[in-house]
Amino acid sequence: MNMSSKQGGFLPVSKQEMLERGWYYCDFLLVTGDAYVDHPSFGTAVISRVLEDAGYRVAILSQPDFRSEADFVAMGRPRYAVLINSGNIDSMVAHYTAAKKRRHDDAYSPGGVGGKRPDRAVTVYAKLARRAFPDTPVYLGGLEASLRRFAHYDYWADRILPSVLQDAGADGLMFGMGEKSVLEIAANLKAGKRGIEVVQHIRGVAYLTKDEADISYPAVWCPSLEETLSDTVQYAKSVKIQYEQQDHITGKAVVQRHGHRLLVQNPPSIPLTTQEMDWVYGLPYERTYHPSYEEQGGVPAIAEVQFSIIHNRGCFGGCNFCSLAFHQGRYISARSHESVIAEAKRIAQHPDFKGYIHDVGGPTANFRFPACKKQETHGLCRDKRCLFPKACPNLRADHTDYLTLLRKLREIPGVKKVFVRSGLRYDYMMADDNDEFFLELVKYHISGQLKVAPEHMSDHALYYMGKPSFDVYRRFKERYERINAKLGKKQYLVPYLMSSHPGAELRDAVNLAEYLHSIGYMPQQVQDFYPTPGTLSTAMYYSGIDPRTMKPVYVAKTPEEKEMQRALLQWRRPDKRAVVIKALIQAGREDLIGYTRDCLIHPKPNEHFAHLHEDKPKGKQARGGKPQGKQGRSAGRNQNRPAHKPAQRPPKRKAGWAKPKKR
């Protein structure tokens, strides 16, 4: 790779800016659905800087008018190719909530205004590029293209769609992290190669062909587009095969027939070495949005990342609902301490820097090296997970290197505080018996609260999420509270939770609500499961089959049940009351409607629930499985009182954190 330094400054975003540089053409036109933000947290910035560093002229066309090819034509035909991405997130996720309601804002657009990019942006932009420059190659990249490279279930269309390559009519697709593949494509184009020969030997690339002779790597075949359309079992099988081949050491090419053509995914790219990571993140980024957006209020997405540092890539956690395993992969790559410290020093010189580095993280903040030595030479285990269902005996749970890095960052002049906010794996922390990192994390690197993602408390639901037993989170919580007490601090633990994930039943949601009630916490926000392309959980949602085992799995699909599961996690909200009562009755948990402190719902004067006026059987209930204890006696004492005069009105509770009552 060419590591020569370049002139810096924002890359041109218009023909006029190209001419100001003395360019009458560009080598690559990079089209994106985001506003142009020149920061290494944005894929557009990374790929454009990598190409620039290699000596190519790159122009940016951000959020072009998607009703016409006029904006493409205005930039002029690029010498080698048009490169297209939808932005940092899938355009459909950017536009719609999990309930398929249209979003009104967009953090990746100027002023946060929505509607600046089309639905299925990669496909729309590719067709416009073809119209504007019929003879110019078009290559897709970024998250939207990467996760839609095979035939995939599309939640918004509620059906299987073909590879985005077929819909977009592009010449190739770069999946995963594209620095190496884009440089190889550029070199082949510069050398005069055309068509299939540009991409067929490059790792991290997918393409369509009619000829099996164009397959350059040992390959496995997965069920065809036509088979996945007609049989959900075949769809689950195709996803299983695709996931099995995503390791850069053991992975083979994957072939999927699309009618008379073959979709070929070459093996994944080799992850960047530490030296290569340092090079990528050391390129001359401006670390902010293009000044042309200033009058529109800037780009809101920069606020979270401008003073943050990415130190790693990949995640061996492998949650089933997360796209990381299918995009970045499970192998960990990390930057050197010197590279991270150099970036922190540059941040500290920024005129708007107030002394706070907002995050030192990545997909998972506390991973600094592969999970075990074996992964470095033999690849990742195909049928095993590093942290699920429990930590693997071969796991190297060691925070020493990450802790040393954080200590160095704290010593930089001008840095007051270094926060860790992105994706701490608490299960990995629990596998580390040494309290040293935990102590310093609590003492120096959080501010009032620590956010982690247990997602649920039902082990039944957690199994299908690919998350460890809830007991791991419970022990983590106790350890966190013990360390806070030792340090004389009062800081909270905020759990991220998810409702309606495949496998999660109504009883699981009730159990979770009971637990949250017992600790005095009601989440302000709950993430309803969102079936996004390219995840195992989405395959479960569509097919009703767990691709890991090929066994059936329960799926909450109706809006009514999804609403009930979500409402149970916010049972105190007045607007959720009717739905929560309905859910409790349907789950056979009327015992949670009453006047005792264990009840989720306290009846109002005009509400009558028959079970409050019936004689209760002693011992365990027939359906709830909970012992009567004080609850049963309390109900018995109150059964003769009028429904409009409860014996004791429970105190009102505020939403959010509350101090648990002493028992």
XYZ file of C-alpha atoms in Angstrom:
663
model
C 0.000 0.000 0.000
C 1.141 3.492 -0.786
C 1.541 5.305 2.527
C 2.573 8.674 1.132
C 0.972 11.730 2.720
C -1.552 13.787 0.738
C -2.566 17.406 0.730
C -5.492 17.027 3.134
C -8.490 19.325 3.031
C -11.977 18.166 2.089
C -12.239 16.237 -1.156
C -14.169 18.003 -3.934
C -17.962 17.735 -3.775
C -18.751 19.606 -6.991
C -17.340 20.197 -10.459
C -16.317 23.683 -9.366
C -14.246 22.331 -6.472
C -12.622 19.833 -8.846
C -11.639 22.669 -11.186
C -10.236 24.636 -8.251
C -7.853 21.732 -7.740
C -6.959 21.765 -11.404
C -8.921 18.570 -12.118
C -10.939 18.229 -15.306
C -12.042 14.744 -14.269
C -11.837 12.427 -11.282
C -10.676 8.821 -11.239
C -13.453 7.679 -8.918
C -16.809 9.268 -8.173
C -17.909 8.137 -4.712
C -21.685 8.431 -4.263
C -23.188 8.264 -0.767
C -26.591 8.571 0.862
C -25.081 10.442 3.827
C -23.904 14.002 3.986
C -20.140 14.174 3.433
C -18.449 13.882 6.830
C -14.678 13.479 6.664
C -14.260 11.419 9.821
C -12.936 7.824 10.139
C -16.255 6.713 11.666
C -17.789 7.186 8.197
C -17.095 4.607 5.500
C -17.167 7.205 2.735
C -14.343 9.118 4.405
C -12.197 6.016 4.921
C -12.523 4.665 1.369
C -12.005 8.066 -0.241
C -8.897 8.780 1.838
C -7.461 5.323 1.147
C -7.852 5.881 -2.611
C -6.480 9.409 -2.368
C -3.440 8.120 -0.482
C -2.837 5.621 -3.273
C -2.636 8.499 -5.759
C -6.168 8.517 -7.224
C -8.376 11.548 -7.738
C -11.594 11.055 -5.762
C -14.689 13.275 -5.835
C -17.670 12.936 -3.483
C -21.290 13.124 -4.615
C -23.344 13.141 -1.421
C -27.122 12.786 -1.335
C -27.698 13.538 -5.041
C -31.178 14.196 -6.377
C -32.557 10.671 -6.742
C -35.286 11.643 -9.206
C -32.840 12.374 -12.012
C -29.295 11.620 -13.108
C -28.570 15.361 -13.486
C -26.320 15.554 -10.387
C -24.261 12.646 -11.671
C -23.847 14.204 -15.101
C -22.844 17.529 -13.524
C -19.861 15.882 -11.816
C -18.608 14.468 -15.113
C -17.735 10.922 -16.077
C -15.087 9.415 -13.779
C -12.028 7.883 -15.393
C -12.332 4.452 -13.764
C -15.589 3.803 -11.870
C -18.509 4.985 -9.790
C -18.428 3.693 -6.195
C -21.772 3.659 -4.363
C -22.915 3.269 -0.770
C -26.151 4.184 1.002
C -24.340 5.730 3.969
C -23.389 4.453 7.408
C -26.663 2.566 7.866
C -29.167 0.773 5.660
C -31.415 3.335 3.974
C -34.571 1.452 5.017
C -33.482 1.462 8.661
C -32.710 5.167 8.304
C -36.229 5.784 7.030
C -38.489 3.438 9.042
C -38.995 2.336 12.643
C -39.422 -1.304 13.662
C -43.173 -0.671 13.360
C -42.580 0.451 9.734
C -43.503 4.042 10.544
C -41.705 6.743 8.604
C -39.009 8.629 10.499
C -39.024 12.404 10.172
C -35.380 13.026 10.974
C -32.018 11.714 9.810
C -28.877 12.288 11.878
C -26.706 11.716 8.795
C -28.291 14.534 6.777
C -27.729 18.307 6.977
C -29.834 19.806 9.741
C -31.051 16.323 10.682
C -33.784 16.589 8.050
C -35.128 13.317 6.660
C -35.914 12.471 3.049
C -32.528 13.366 1.556
C -31.898 9.824 0.306
C -34.212 7.344 -1.431
C -35.476 4.027 -0.124
C -33.056 1.266 -1.178
C -30.511 3.951 -1.946
C -27.780 1.669 -3.312
C -30.086 0.330 -6.015
C -31.467 3.754 -6.965
C -28.027 5.387 -7.163
C -26.612 2.517 -9.218
C -29.371 2.851 -11.812
C -28.853 6.615 -12.016
C -25.112 6.090 -12.464
C -25.797 3.651 -15.311
C -28.045 6.193 -16.960
C -25.505 8.984 -16.600
C -22.418 6.949 -17.580
C -23.510 3.836 -19.542
C -19.986 2.540 -20.187
C -18.499 3.216 -16.752
C -18.153 0.369 -14.206
C -20.290 0.646 -11.044
C -19.275 -0.997 -7.748
C -21.321 -1.179 -4.565
C -20.093 -1.083 -0.967
C -21.057 -0.120 2.555
C -23.434 -1.751 5.019
C -26.583 -1.823 2.863
C -24.854 -3.561 -0.041
C -22.795 -5.843 2.192
C -25.795 -7.259 4.083
C -27.880 -7.673 0.931
C -25.275 -9.482 -1.159
C -27.225 -12.770 -1.208
C -30.924 -13.449 -1.655
C -32.286 -12.015 1.577
C -35.484 -11.473 3.530
C -36.590 -7.851 3.328
C -38.744 -6.854 6.297
C -40.279 -3.830 4.577
C -41.348 -5.759 1.466
C -42.058 -8.842 3.648
C -40.559 -11.216 1.111
C -37.299 -12.629 -0.217
C -35.458 -10.254 -2.531
C -32.595 -11.206 -4.853
C -29.042 -10.037 -4.319
C -28.764 -6.254 -4.497
C -26.271 -6.849 -7.318
C -29.054 -8.159 -9.518
C -31.459 -5.332 -8.717
C -28.801 -2.628 -9.069
C -27.163 -4.003 -12.204
C -23.708 -3.239 -10.797
C -20.396 -4.791 -11.857
C -19.410 -5.930 -8.392
C -19.948 -5.526 -4.672
C -17.423 -5.071 -1.862
C -18.610 -6.632 1.400
C -17.177 -6.102 4.847
C -14.403 -3.580 5.388
C -13.336 -2.533 1.910
C -9.893 -0.893 2.080
C -7.997 -3.795 0.522
C -10.627 -4.782 -2.028
C -11.158 -1.234 -3.304
C -7.415 -0.772 -3.853
C -7.239 -4.036 -5.787
C -10.230 -3.050 -7.918
C -8.617 0.328 -8.582
C -5.320 -1.298 -9.570
C -7.064 -3.707 -11.962
C -9.034 -0.900 -13.600
C -5.885 1.165 -13.958
C -4.191 -1.833 -15.585
C -6.954 -1.937 -18.199
C -8.926 -4.946 -16.968
C -12.647 -5.012 -17.634
C -15.742 -6.979 -16.659
C -15.422 -10.121 -14.518
C -11.628 -10.111 -14.663
C -11.576 -6.961 -12.506
C -13.105 -8.716 -9.473
C -12.958 -12.495 -9.822
C -9.653 -12.964 -7.971
C -10.245 -10.374 -5.224
C -11.211 -11.353 -1.691
C -14.089 -9.463 -0.097
C -15.926 -9.081 -3.409
C -19.136 -10.554 -4.840
C -20.187 -10.577 -8.485
C -22.606 -12.150 -10.960
C -21.551 -14.422 -13.811
C -23.066 -16.935 -16.212
C -20.029 -19.200 -16.356
C -18.799 -21.523 -13.591
C -15.306 -21.100 -15.026
C -15.320 -17.563 -13.583
C -15.278 -18.961 -10.023
C -11.667 -18.536 -8.878
C -11.729 -20.027 -5.357
C -12.816 -23.405 -3.941
C -16.539 -22.974 -3.457
C -19.614 -24.254 -1.651
C -23.092 -23.866 -3.092
C -26.081 -22.684 -1.112
C -29.772 -22.979 -2.077
C -30.702 -20.837 -5.065
C -32.836 -17.699 -5.102
C -35.694 -19.760 -6.514
C -35.394 -22.380 -3.750
C -35.361 -19.768 -0.996
C -38.455 -18.147 -2.519
C -40.434 -21.385 -2.417
C -39.208 -23.002 0.814
C -38.414 -21.317 4.139
C -36.335 -24.327 5.199
C -34.085 -23.775 2.186
C -33.777 -20.100 3.106
C -32.635 -20.973 6.634
C -30.193 -23.483 5.174
C -28.755 -20.856 2.797
C -28.155 -18.447 5.692
C -26.433 -21.168 7.713
C -24.038 -21.940 4.835
C -23.294 -18.253 4.246
C -22.448 -17.695 7.922
C -20.176 -20.732 8.013
C -17.953 -19.256 5.288
C -17.323 -15.803 6.774
C -13.915 -16.605 8.279
C -10.892 -15.265 6.396
C -8.853 -18.429 7.096
C -11.339 -21.268 6.609
C -13.974 -19.554 4.460
C -14.567 -20.658 0.879
C -16.348 -18.890 -1.935
C -20.143 -19.175 -1.721
C -22.202 -19.580 -4.898
C -25.946 -18.962 -5.138
C -27.814 -19.433 -8.395
C -30.039 -16.525 -9.475
C -31.943 -17.832 -12.489
C -29.449 -18.324 -15.321
C -26.715 -16.440 -13.474
C -24.488 -17.292 -10.537
C -23.920 -14.989 -7.595
C -20.350 -15.598 -6.424
C -19.069 -14.364 -3.074
C -15.304 -14.725 -2.836
C -13.794 -15.491 0.596
C -13.666 -12.535 3.022
C -10.795 -10.057 2.930
C -7.805 -10.637 5.168
C -8.294 -8.342 8.211
C -6.005 -5.345 8.428
C -2.828 -5.777 10.441
C -2.056 -3.349 13.265
C 0.291 -1.460 10.922
C -2.421 -1.203 8.258
C -5.012 -0.094 10.820
C -2.626 2.626 11.980
C -2.188 3.765 8.388
C -5.950 3.937 7.715
C -6.733 5.920 10.858
C -3.704 8.161 10.403
C -4.859 9.569 7.063
C -5.569 13.337 6.941
C -9.252 13.400 7.931
C -10.814 16.786 8.652
C -12.841 15.073 11.425
C -15.995 17.072 10.721
C -18.669 17.684 8.073
C -18.132 19.633 4.864
C -18.443 23.395 5.493
C -21.213 23.692 2.894
C -23.625 22.224 5.506
C -22.977 24.914 8.093
C -25.891 27.124 7.052
C -28.247 24.147 7.321
C -27.239 23.429 10.898
C -24.424 20.960 10.289
C -24.730 17.167 10.438
C -25.995 15.867 13.821
C -24.205 12.511 13.547
C -20.828 14.167 14.090
C -21.697 15.017 17.704
C -21.311 11.428 18.901
C -18.044 10.690 17.132
C -16.062 13.915 16.634
C -14.145 13.466 19.864
C -14.272 9.667 19.946
C -11.620 7.147 18.909
C -12.033 3.770 17.196
C -9.309 1.403 18.389
C -10.520 -1.963 17.070
C -12.631 -3.857 14.534
C -14.651 -7.050 14.646
C -16.587 -8.732 17.457
C -16.329 -12.352 18.577
C -19.475 -11.884 20.707
C -21.597 -12.997 17.755
C -25.095 -11.931 18.890
C -27.648 -13.376 16.471
C -29.483 -10.071 15.940
C -26.290 -8.155 15.126
C -24.938 -7.731 11.597
C -21.293 -7.438 12.691
C -20.477 -11.123 12.196
C -21.698 -10.914 8.582
C -20.075 -7.534 7.873
C -16.907 -6.852 9.892
C -16.491 -10.450 10.994
C -15.659 -12.024 14.366
C -11.876 -11.673 14.133
C -10.432 -8.758 16.135
C -8.007 -6.249 14.620
C -6.620 -3.401 16.708
C -4.552 -0.249 16.364
C -1.301 0.326 18.202
C -1.159 2.455 21.331
C 0.991 4.963 19.477
C -1.629 5.429 16.758
C -4.494 5.910 19.224
C -2.479 8.335 21.361
C -1.478 10.351 18.283
C -5.162 10.694 17.344
C -6.052 11.713 20.898
C -3.389 14.434 20.805
C -4.840 15.745 17.532
C -8.295 15.796 19.136
C -6.925 17.688 22.136
C -5.727 20.471 19.798
C -9.205 20.973 18.279
C -10.602 24.430 19.111
C -13.966 22.943 20.189
C -12.455 20.233 22.400
C -13.520 20.676 26.041
C -11.250 18.040 27.543
C -13.541 15.034 27.198
C -12.833 12.104 24.889
C -16.333 10.723 24.496
C -15.401 7.136 23.706
C -12.463 4.820 23.100
C -14.179 1.886 21.508
C -15.390 0.205 18.378
C -17.914 -2.551 17.696
C -17.010 -3.816 21.180
C -14.940 -1.504 23.341
C -13.002 -3.998 25.464
C -11.645 -6.352 22.760
C -7.996 -5.778 21.848
C -6.977 -9.122 20.314
C -8.493 -12.345 18.924
C -10.379 -14.472 21.442
C -7.733 -17.210 21.487
C -4.368 -18.038 19.931
C -5.936 -20.682 17.708
C -7.915 -18.054 15.778
C -4.726 -16.452 14.498
C -3.695 -19.569 12.553
C -6.743 -21.846 12.308
C -9.570 -19.347 12.123
C -12.726 -19.086 14.201
C -14.688 -22.144 15.313
C -17.524 -22.775 12.882
C -20.071 -24.284 15.280
C -18.984 -22.679 18.548
C -19.126 -19.193 20.030
C -16.490 -17.585 22.211
C -18.917 -16.238 24.837
C -22.100 -18.260 24.252
C -23.637 -20.110 25.994
C -20.729 -19.485 28.353
C -17.155 -18.303 27.993
C -14.992 -20.809 26.094
C -12.194 -22.384 28.195
C -9.698 -21.191 25.551
C -10.835 -17.556 25.812
C -8.094 -15.056 26.664
C -10.023 -12.767 29.005
C -7.435 -10.103 29.672
C -7.970 -6.340 29.861
C -4.347 -5.452 30.590
C -3.563 -3.972 27.170
C -6.807 -1.968 26.981
C -6.317 -0.683 30.529
C -2.748 0.387 29.722
C -4.041 2.285 26.680
C -6.690 4.090 28.743
C -4.078 5.070 31.342
C -1.876 6.589 28.639
C -4.814 8.559 27.224
C -5.653 9.964 30.652
C -2.156 11.445 30.882
C -2.371 13.501 27.672
C -2.223 17.259 28.375
C -5.626 18.859 27.884
C -7.565 15.614 28.431
C -9.766 15.824 31.530
C -11.714 12.608 31.169
C -11.729 9.562 28.896
C -15.097 7.823 28.633
C -15.891 4.299 27.480
C -19.389 4.223 26.025
C -19.565 1.808 23.107
C -20.443 -1.822 23.517
C -18.693 -3.059 26.640
C -19.101 -6.844 26.762
C -19.935 -7.477 30.391
C -19.715 -11.254 29.867
C -16.104 -10.841 28.725
C -15.424 -8.708 31.793
C -16.881 -11.430 34.010
C -14.549 -13.979 32.415
C -11.637 -11.840 33.648
C -11.036 -12.597 37.340
C -8.794 -9.570 37.788
C -10.727 -6.582 39.175
C -8.119 -4.029 38.071
C -9.850 -2.995 34.828
C -13.282 -3.030 36.439
C -12.064 -0.785 39.268
C -10.519 1.802 36.949
C -13.486 1.684 34.578
C -15.824 2.601 37.434
C -13.408 5.132 38.903
C -12.307 7.007 35.793
C -14.223 6.085 32.636
C -17.961 6.382 33.249
C -20.073 9.329 34.342
C -23.004 8.413 36.532
C -24.145 5.402 34.585
C -22.819 2.466 32.633
C -24.815 1.109 29.695
C -24.594 -2.590 28.845
C -26.785 -4.929 26.817
C -28.198 -7.993 28.578
C -31.188 -7.639 26.158
C -33.440 -9.907 28.276
C -33.521 -11.881 31.526
C -35.232 -15.025 30.284
C -32.633 -17.664 29.442
C -35.130 -19.088 26.970
C -35.154 -15.816 25.004
C -31.416 -15.268 25.472
C -30.620 -18.624 23.871
C -32.167 -17.485 20.594
C -30.419 -14.130 20.836
C -27.057 -15.853 21.208
C -26.540 -14.139 24.563
C -25.223 -15.756 27.772
C -27.415 -16.722 30.712
C -28.983 -13.900 32.680
C -27.053 -15.127 35.698
C -23.920 -13.624 34.099
C -25.569 -10.197 34.045
C -26.856 -10.630 37.595
C -23.350 -11.385 38.861
C -21.954 -8.476 36.829
C -24.501 -6.142 38.404
C -23.546 -7.302 41.891
C -19.865 -6.860 41.107
C -20.502 -3.386 39.678
C -22.433 -2.329 42.774
C -19.766 -3.780 45.071
C -16.992 -1.846 43.298
C -19.017 1.375 43.362
C -19.538 0.946 47.093
C -15.824 0.286 47.577
C -14.978 3.515 45.732
C -17.685 5.510 47.494
C -19.544 6.192 44.261
C -23.236 6.036 43.456
C -23.467 5.149 39.781
C -26.184 3.272 37.962
C -26.289 0.382 35.535
C -28.539 0.949 32.513
C -29.527 -2.250 30.667
C -30.445 -2.208 27.002
C -33.474 -4.469 26.469
C -35.202 -5.973 23.452
C -38.758 -7.214 23.035
C -40.271 -9.695 20.571
C -37.025 -11.334 19.474
C -37.638 -14.721 17.790
C -37.935 -17.349 20.508
C -39.200 -14.839 23.091
C -42.736 -15.662 24.216
C -45.256 -13.595 26.123
C -44.350 -15.368 29.377
C -40.714 -14.326 28.858
C -41.783 -10.689 28.609
C -43.852 -11.046 31.792
C -40.872 -12.516 33.636
C -38.689 -9.643 32.472
C -41.288 -7.101 33.620
C -41.381 -8.786 37.032
C -37.621 -8.557 37.337
C -37.520 -4.894 36.325
C -40.310 -4.144 38.812
C -38.378 -5.925 41.583
C -35.313 -3.701 41.063
C -37.362 -0.520 40.704
C -36.437 0.231 37.113
C -38.573 0.912 34.064
C -36.675 1.622 30.843
C -37.473 4.871 29.089
C -36.812 3.188 25.737
C -37.209 -0.404 24.577
C -35.963 -1.739 21.262
C -38.566 -3.886 19.559
C -36.809 -6.536 17.486
C -36.019 -5.113 14.037
C -35.488 -7.751 11.298
C -32.643 -6.173 9.339
C -30.949 -7.970 6.412
C -28.008 -10.270 7.028
C -28.628 -11.524 10.585
C -29.416 -14.979 11.945
C -32.309 -13.518 13.946
C -33.908 -12.140 10.778
C -33.671 -15.597 9.221
C -35.469 -16.970 12.309
C -38.131 -14.280 12.030
C -38.903 -15.069 8.400
C -38.511 -18.835 8.348
C -39.532 -19.845 11.871
C -36.351 -21.950 11.923
C -33.145 -21.463 13.876
C -30.376 -21.727 11.225
C -27.901 -22.892 13.889
C -29.868 -26.078 14.570
C -32.431 -26.109 11.745
C -35.135 -26.601 14.394
C -38.423 -24.644 14.629
C -38.513 -21.486 16.733
C -41.487 -19.500 18.001
C -41.845 -16.027 16.444
C -44.060 -13.167 17.632
C -45.185 -11.647 14.342
C -48.600 -10.106 14.899
C -48.632 -6.385 15.762
C -50.839 -7.240 18.756
C -48.370 -9.631 20.403
C -45.366 -7.458 19.577
C -47.164 -4.531 21.199
C -47.928 -6.606 24.308
C -44.319 -7.749 24.730
C -43.062 -4.213 24.371
C -45.705 -2.697 26.653
C -44.874 -5.139 29.451
C -41.389 -3.648 29.711
C -42.916 -0.207 30.292
C -45.817 -1.337 32.445
C -46.039 1.908 34.453
C -46.819 4.093 31.458
C -50.502 5.115 31.550
C -50.798 4.776 27.773
C -49.655 1.131 28.010
C -52.032 0.160 30.825
C -54.793 -1.492 28.777
C -52.272 -3.438 26.700
C -50.391 -4.626 29.815
C -53.619 -5.841 31.467
C -54.564 -7.704 28.306
C -51.106 -9.289 28.127
C -51.189 -10.408 31.770
C -54.608 -11.981 31.378
C -53.571 -13.717 28.151
C -50.416 -15.033 29.835
C -52.419 -16.357 32.769
C -50.695 -13.962 35.164
C -53.668 -12.199 36.723
C -51.779 -12.574 40.002
C -49.759 -9.538 38.878
C -52.928 -7.396 38.890
C -53.675 -6.375 42.467
C -52.736 -4.253 45.444
C -49.548 -5.849 46.757
C -46.106 -4.493 46.081
C -45.284 -7.432 43.772
C -48.116 -6.553 41.377
C -47.409 -4.725 38.139
C -50.891 -3.251 37.788
C -52.936 -1.744 40.632
C -56.672 -1.640 39.851
C -58.420 1.693 39.599
C -61.756 2.351 41.344
C -63.765 1.601 38.218
C -61.900 -1.608 37.325
C -63.130 -5.052 38.451
C -60.970 -8.164 38.152
C -62.699 -11.368 39.124
C -59.584 -13.022 40.513
C -59.375 -10.359 43.239
C -62.726 -11.528 44.665
C -62.255 -15.294 44.507
C -60.870 -17.630 47.126
C -57.261 -18.362 46.295
C -55.886 -21.913 46.403
C -53.019 -22.352 48.814
C -49.505 -23.060 47.595
C -48.489 -22.496 44.034
C -50.840 -21.162 41.404
C -51.910 -23.416 38.615
C -50.496 -21.179 35.914
C -48.125 -18.546 37.257
C -46.035 -20.983 39.265
C -45.512 -18.320 41.974
C -46.106 -19.172 45.644
C -48.986 -17.290 47.246
C -47.134 -16.215 50.402
C -47.997 -12.683 51.490
C -49.589 -11.974 48.142
C -52.255 -14.618 48.642
C -52.998 -13.528 52.224
C -53.182 -9.898 51.161
C -55.649 -10.718 48.415
C -57.712 -12.690 50.915
C -57.916 -9.772 53.332
C -59.001 -7.438 50.574
C -61.508 -9.664 48.814
C -64.547 -8.347 50.731
C -63.651 -4.690 50.279
C -65.468 -2.775 47.543
C -63.467 -2.611 44.337
C -63.650 1.191 44.386
C -62.021 1.349 47.841
C -58.717 -0.503 47.774
C -57.152 -1.192 51.160
C -54.015 0.709 50.285
C -53.184 2.783 47.251
C -49.635 2.145 46.101
C -47.309 5.154 45.997
C -46.765 6.703 42.612
C -43.422 5.884 41.017
C -41.411 7.925 38.629
C -40.304 6.387 35.347
C -36.646 5.523 35.007
C -34.260 4.767 37.826
C -35.700 4.418 41.296
C -34.162 3.214 44.505
C -35.261 -0.414 45.118
C -37.407 -0.876 48.179
C -35.932 -2.722 51.129
C -37.454 -6.110 51.572
